[in-house]
C-alpha positions in Angstrom: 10.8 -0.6 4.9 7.9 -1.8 3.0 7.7 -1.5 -0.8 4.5 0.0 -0.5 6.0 3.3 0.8 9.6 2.5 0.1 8.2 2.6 -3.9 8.7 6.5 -3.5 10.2 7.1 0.1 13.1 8.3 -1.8 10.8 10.6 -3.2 9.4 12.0 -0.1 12.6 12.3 1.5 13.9 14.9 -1.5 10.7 16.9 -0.8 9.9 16.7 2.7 10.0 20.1 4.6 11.7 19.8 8.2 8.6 20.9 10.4 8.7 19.2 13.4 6.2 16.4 14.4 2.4 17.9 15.6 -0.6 16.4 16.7 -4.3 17.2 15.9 -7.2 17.1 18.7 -8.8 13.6 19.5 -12.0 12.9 17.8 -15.0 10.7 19.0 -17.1 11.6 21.9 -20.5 10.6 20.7 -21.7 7.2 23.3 -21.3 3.9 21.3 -24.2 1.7 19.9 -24.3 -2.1 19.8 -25.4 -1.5 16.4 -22.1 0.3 15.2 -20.2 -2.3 17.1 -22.0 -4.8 14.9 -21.3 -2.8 11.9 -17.3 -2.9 13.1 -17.7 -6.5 13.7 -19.1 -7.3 10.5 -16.7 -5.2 8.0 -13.8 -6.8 9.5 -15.2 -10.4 9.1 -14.4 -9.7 5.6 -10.4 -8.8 6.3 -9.8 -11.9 8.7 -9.4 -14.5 6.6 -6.8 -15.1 3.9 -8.2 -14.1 0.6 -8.0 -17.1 -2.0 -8.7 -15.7 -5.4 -7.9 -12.6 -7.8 -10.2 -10.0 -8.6 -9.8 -10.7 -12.3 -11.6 -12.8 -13.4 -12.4 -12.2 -17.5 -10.1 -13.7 -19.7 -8.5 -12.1 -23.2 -10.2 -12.8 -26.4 -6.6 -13.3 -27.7 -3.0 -13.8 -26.2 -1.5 -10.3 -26.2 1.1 -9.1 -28.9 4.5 -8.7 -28.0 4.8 -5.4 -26.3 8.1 -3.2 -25.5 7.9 -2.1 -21.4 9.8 0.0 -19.8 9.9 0.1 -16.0 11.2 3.1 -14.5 12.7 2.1 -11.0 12.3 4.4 -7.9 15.6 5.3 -6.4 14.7 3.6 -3.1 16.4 0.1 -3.1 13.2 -1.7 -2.3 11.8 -0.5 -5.6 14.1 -3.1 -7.0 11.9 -5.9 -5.4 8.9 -4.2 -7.2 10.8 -4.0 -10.6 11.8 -8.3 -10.5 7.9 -8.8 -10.3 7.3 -6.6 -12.9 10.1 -8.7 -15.0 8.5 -11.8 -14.0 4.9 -10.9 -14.8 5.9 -9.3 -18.4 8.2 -12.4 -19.0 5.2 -14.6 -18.7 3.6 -12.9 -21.5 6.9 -13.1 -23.8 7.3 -9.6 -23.5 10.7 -7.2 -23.5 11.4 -5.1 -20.0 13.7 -2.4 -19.9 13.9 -1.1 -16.3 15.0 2.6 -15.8 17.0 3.8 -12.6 14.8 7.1 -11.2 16.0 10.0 -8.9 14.5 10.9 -6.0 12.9 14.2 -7.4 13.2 13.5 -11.4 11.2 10.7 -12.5 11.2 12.7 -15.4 14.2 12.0 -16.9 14.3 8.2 -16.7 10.1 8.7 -18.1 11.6 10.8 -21.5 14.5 7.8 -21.5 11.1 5.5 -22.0 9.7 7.7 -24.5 13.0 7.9 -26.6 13.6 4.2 -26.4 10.1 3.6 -28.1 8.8 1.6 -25.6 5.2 0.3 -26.1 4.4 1.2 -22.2 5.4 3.2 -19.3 5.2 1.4 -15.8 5.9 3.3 -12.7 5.2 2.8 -8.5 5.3 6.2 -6.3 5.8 8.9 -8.3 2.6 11.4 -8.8 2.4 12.0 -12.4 2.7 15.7 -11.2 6.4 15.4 -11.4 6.4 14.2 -14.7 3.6 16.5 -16.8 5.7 17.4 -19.7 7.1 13.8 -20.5 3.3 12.3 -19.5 1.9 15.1 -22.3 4.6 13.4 -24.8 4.0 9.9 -24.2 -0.1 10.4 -24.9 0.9 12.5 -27.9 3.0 9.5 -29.2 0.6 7.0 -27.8 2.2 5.4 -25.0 -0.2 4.5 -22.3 1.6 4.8 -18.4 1.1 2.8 -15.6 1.6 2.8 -11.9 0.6 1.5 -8.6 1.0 2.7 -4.9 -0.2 6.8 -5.8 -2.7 9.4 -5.6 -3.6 9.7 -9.2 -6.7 8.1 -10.9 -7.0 6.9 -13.9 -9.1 8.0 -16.8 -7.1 6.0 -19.7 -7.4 7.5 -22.7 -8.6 10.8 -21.0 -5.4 11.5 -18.7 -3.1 8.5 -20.4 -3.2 6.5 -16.9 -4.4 3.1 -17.1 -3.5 1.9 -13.8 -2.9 2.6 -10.4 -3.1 -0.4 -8.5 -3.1 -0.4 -4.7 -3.7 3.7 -5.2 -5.8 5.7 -2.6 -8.9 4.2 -2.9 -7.1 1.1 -1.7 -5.3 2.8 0.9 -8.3 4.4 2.4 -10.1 0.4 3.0 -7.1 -1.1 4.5 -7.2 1.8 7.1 -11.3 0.9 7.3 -10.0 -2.3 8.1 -7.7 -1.7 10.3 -9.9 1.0 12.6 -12.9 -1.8 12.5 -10.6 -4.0 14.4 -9.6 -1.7 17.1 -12.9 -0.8 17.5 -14.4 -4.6 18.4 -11.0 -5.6 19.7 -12.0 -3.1 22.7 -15.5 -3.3 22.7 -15.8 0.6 21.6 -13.3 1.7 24.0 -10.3 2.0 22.0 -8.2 5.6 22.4 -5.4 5.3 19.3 -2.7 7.0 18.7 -2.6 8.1 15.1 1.5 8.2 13.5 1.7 8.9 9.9 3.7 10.8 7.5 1.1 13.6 6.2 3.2 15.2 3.3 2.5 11.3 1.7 -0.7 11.8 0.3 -1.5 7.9 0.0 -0.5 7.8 3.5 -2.9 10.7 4.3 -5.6 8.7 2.1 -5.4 5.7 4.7 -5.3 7.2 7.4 -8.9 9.0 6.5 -10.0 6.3 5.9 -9.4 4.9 9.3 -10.8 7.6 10.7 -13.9 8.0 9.1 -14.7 4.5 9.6 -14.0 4.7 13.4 -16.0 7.7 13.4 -19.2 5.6 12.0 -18.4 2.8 13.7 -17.5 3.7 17.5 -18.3 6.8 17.8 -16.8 6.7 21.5 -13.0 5.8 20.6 -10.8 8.6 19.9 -8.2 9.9 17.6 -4.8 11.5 18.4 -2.7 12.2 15.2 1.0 12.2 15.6 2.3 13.4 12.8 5.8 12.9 11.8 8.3 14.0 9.1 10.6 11.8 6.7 13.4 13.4 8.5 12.4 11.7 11.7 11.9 8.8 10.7 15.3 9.0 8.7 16.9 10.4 12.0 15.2 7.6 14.3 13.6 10.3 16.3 9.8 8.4 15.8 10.1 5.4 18.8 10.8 8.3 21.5 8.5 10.9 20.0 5.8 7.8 20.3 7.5 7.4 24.1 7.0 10.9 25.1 3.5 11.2 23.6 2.1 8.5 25.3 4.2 9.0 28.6 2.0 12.5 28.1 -1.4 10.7 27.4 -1.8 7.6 29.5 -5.5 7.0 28.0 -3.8 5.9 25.0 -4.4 2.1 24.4 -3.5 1.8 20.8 -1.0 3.0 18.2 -1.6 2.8 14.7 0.9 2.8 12.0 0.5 4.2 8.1 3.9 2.8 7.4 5.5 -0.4 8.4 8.8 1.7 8.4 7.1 3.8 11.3 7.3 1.5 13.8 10.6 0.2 13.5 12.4 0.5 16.8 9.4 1.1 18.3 8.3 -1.7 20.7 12.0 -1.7 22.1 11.6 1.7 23.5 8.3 1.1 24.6 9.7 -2.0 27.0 12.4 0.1 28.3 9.7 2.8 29.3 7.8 0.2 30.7 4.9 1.1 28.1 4.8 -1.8 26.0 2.2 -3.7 27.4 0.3 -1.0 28.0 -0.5 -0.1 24.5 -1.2 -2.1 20.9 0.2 -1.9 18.2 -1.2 -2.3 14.9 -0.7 -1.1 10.9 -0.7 -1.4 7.9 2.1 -3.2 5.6 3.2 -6.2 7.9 6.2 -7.5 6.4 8.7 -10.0 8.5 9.3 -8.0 11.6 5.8 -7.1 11.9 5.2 -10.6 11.7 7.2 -11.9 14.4 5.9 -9.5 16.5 2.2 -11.3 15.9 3.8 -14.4 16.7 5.2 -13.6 20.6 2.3 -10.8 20.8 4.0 -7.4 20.4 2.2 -6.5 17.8 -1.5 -7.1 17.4 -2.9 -6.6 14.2 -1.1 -5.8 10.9 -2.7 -6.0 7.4 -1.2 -8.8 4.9 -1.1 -6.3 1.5 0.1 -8.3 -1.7 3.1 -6.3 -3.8 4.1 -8.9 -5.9 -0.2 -9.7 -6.9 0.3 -5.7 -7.0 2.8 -5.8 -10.2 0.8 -8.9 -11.5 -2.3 -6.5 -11.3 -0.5 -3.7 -12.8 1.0 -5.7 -15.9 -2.7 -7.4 -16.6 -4.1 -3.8 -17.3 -1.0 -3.5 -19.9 -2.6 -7.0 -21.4 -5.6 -5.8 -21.7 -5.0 -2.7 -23.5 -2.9 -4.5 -25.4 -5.7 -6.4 -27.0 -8.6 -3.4 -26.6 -9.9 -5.1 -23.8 -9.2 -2.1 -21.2 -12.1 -0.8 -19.2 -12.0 2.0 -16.9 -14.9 -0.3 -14.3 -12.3 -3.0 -14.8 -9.3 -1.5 -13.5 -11.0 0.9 -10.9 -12.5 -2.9 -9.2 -9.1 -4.5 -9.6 -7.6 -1.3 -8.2 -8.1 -2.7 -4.4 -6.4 -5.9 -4.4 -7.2 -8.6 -1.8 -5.7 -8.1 1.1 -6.4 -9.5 5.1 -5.3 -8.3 8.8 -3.4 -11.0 10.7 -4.4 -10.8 14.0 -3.2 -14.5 15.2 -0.4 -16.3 15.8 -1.5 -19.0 14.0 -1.9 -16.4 11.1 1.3 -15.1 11.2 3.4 -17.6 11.5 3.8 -18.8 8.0 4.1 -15.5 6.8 7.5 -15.3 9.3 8.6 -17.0 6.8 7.6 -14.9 3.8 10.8 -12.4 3.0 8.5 -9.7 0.4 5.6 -10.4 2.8 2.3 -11.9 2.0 2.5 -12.6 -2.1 -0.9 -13.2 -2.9 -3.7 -15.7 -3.0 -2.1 -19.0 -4.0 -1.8 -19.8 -7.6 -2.6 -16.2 -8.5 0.3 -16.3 -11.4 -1.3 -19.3 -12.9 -4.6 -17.7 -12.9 -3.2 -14.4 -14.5 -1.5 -16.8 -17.5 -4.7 -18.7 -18.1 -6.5 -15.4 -18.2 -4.1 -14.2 -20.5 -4.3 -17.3 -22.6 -1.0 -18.4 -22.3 
C-alpha cells in the first residue's frame, strides 16, 4: 500500500463503519469547448515532466540548535518507511529522534509519551489532531510545536500549535486536478470515469474533489461515476469484482480512477479474466512499483509520481525553521504542495520500476535541504 494512505490506514480501518460500497450520479453533460480542452491541456503541461527542484528555497540565518524529536509512528507497517526518512532528515541536522509506536485509534497515548519525554517537537503522518485534543492542548501549553504531513488539518502555528502538514488536503485536491486534466485531453473530452475512493478518508475525499471540479471546468462533457468503497473491502479484497460488476453494468465507462494506490491492487487481473481490461484505463494517484510496471507493458496509463521521502524532508525543514524563528505561515502553506508529476510513458516509468519507496524527489533535494540549513 502506499505510505501516503498506509500513514494512517490503520487508522481508518479501526474506525471505518461496514456500509456497503455506493455510487453517486454521473456528472458532466454540458457540450465541450476547445477552449476548456486547451485549459486541460495546458494545466497538465505543468505535471508531465519530472520536477527538478524544491520549493524551498530561503536559507537559515543560522544552523539550527540541537533539538529533541519525537516521531510518533502510525501502527501501519509502512509508517516505518516514513519514520527512517524522518531519522535521516533530523540526523542531518545533528538532531536526537525518538520514534513512538501508535495504535490504530490512540495516537494519543504515544503523543502524551512525547510530551512526558520533553521532547522539543512532535512529528506525526495520518492522524487528525482530532484524536489527540487533550495531549495537542498540553503540548502548546508546554510549548511544544506538532507536526504532520498526509491530513486534513491546517496549520495556523502559534494559533492552533500545527506548523506543518505537508502533502495535506490542499495537495491532495491538485494531484486529482492533475490527474482529471489528463483524462480529459487523453480523450479529447470524451472521457466517462469511474470514480473508486474511500470517502470516510477525508484527504482521500479532498482529492477526489479536486478531480472533479477540475473536470467539471475543464470538459464539461465527461462524466463522473463515484464508486465508493469501504476499508473493509478493500481489506476483504472485495474492490477488483465490485470494479468488475460496476463496469460489466456501465459499458460507457472508459476510465477508472484511483484515490489510493492500494485500491487497485488485484484489479487489472480481474479485469483480463472479464475480458474488460482493454476496454477501460486505468489511472491514480500514488504510483509506487506495481503501478509502475503496469506503465511500462501499458496496463496502467497514468499514475502520479508523489515524493514521501522529499515529504519527511519537507516536514523536518519547518521544524528548522522554527527552530531558528524563521517559521512563516506563507512559507509552509507554499511548501505544503510538494513537487510531484504524472508518468504517463513508458519511457517515464521505467526507471522508477526500479524505485522500491517510489519516486524520492527531485535529484539532490537532501543536499539542497543541508545547504539551506547551513550545514
Amino acid at each position: 500500500m502506499p505510505l501516503v494512505v498506509g500513514a494512517a490506514l490503520a487508522l481508518v480501518l479501526a474506525a471505518c463503519a461496514d456500509n456497503a460500497g455506493s455510487t453517486a450520479p454521473a456528472t458532466g453533460q454540458t457540450p465541450a469547448s476547445d477552449t476548456s480542452l486547451a485549459a486541460a491541456k495546458a494545466n497538465l503541461a505543468n505535471y508531465l515532466t519530472q520536477p527538478t527542484s524544491i520549493v524551498q528555497s530561503t536559507p537559515l540565518t543560522s544552523a539550527p540548535p540541537k533539538k529533541k524529536v519525537a516521531f510518533v509512528q502510525c501502527a501501519d507497517p509502512n509508517c516505518a518507511i516514513l519514520a527512517g526518512f524522518v531519522k535521516d532528515a533530523t540526523a542531518a541536522l545533528g538532531w536526537n529522534l525518538t520514534t513512538l509506536s501508535a495504535t490504530a485509534t490512540d495516537p494519543g497515548s504515544a503523543v502524551q509519551q512525547a510530551i512526558d519525554a520533553g521532547v522539543d517537537y512532535i512529528a506525526t503522518t495520518g492522524y487528525p489532531v482530532d484524536l489527540f485534543k487533550q495531549q495537542m492542548n498540553q503540548a502548546k501549553s508546554k510549548g511544544i510545536p506538532l507536526f504532520m504531513c498526509y491530513s486534513t488539518d491546517v496549520p495556523a502555528g502559534p494559533g492552533n500549535n500545527l506548523y506543518a502538514d505537508c502533502t495535506d488536503g490542499s495537495a491532495a485536491g491538485i494531484t486529482g486536478g492533475a490527474i482529471a486534466d489528463f483524462v480529459a485531453t487523453d480523450s479529447n473530452g470524451k472521457a466517462d470515469v469511474l470514480l473508486v475512493t474511500i470517502p470516510s478518508y477525508p484527504i482521500l475525499t479532498a482529492q477526489a474533489d479536486g478531480m472533479r471540479a477540475e473536470l467539471a471546468k475543464n470538459c464539461p462533457t465527461c462524466k463522473v461515476h463515484v464508486l465508493e468503497t469501504t476499508v473493509n473491502d478493500l481489506a476483504g479484497g472485495a474492490v477488483p469484482q465490485n470494479i468488475s460488476s460496476y463496469l460489466q453494468a456501465n459499458p460507457g465507462v472508459n476510465y477508472v480512477y484511483f484515490t489510493y494506490n492500494g485500491l487497485e491492487k488485484g484489479v487489472p487481473a480481474v479485469l483480463k479474466t472479464a475480458g474488460m481490461l482493454g476496454k477501460v484505463k486505468l489511472v491514480g494517484t500514488q504510483g509506487a512499483q506495481p503501478q509502475f510496471t503496469e506503465v511500462v507493458n501499458g496496463t496502467s496509463a497514468a499514475w502520479s509520481a508523489l515524493p514521501q521521502e522529499l515529504a519527511m524532508w519537507t516536514m523536518v525543514d519547518q521544524m528548522a525553521r522554527v527552530a531558528v524563528d524563521q517559521w512563516s505561515l506563507p512559507d509552509e502553506r507554499k511548501a505544503a504542495v510538494t513537487p510531484f508529476y504524472l508518468v504517463t510513458t513508458p519511457d517515464q516509468a521505467k526507471p522508477l520500476v526500479d524505485e522500491k519507496y517510489g519516486w524520492p524527489g527531485p535529484t539532490g533535494f537532501k543536499d539542497t535541504f543541508k545547504k539551506l540549513w547551513g550545514l
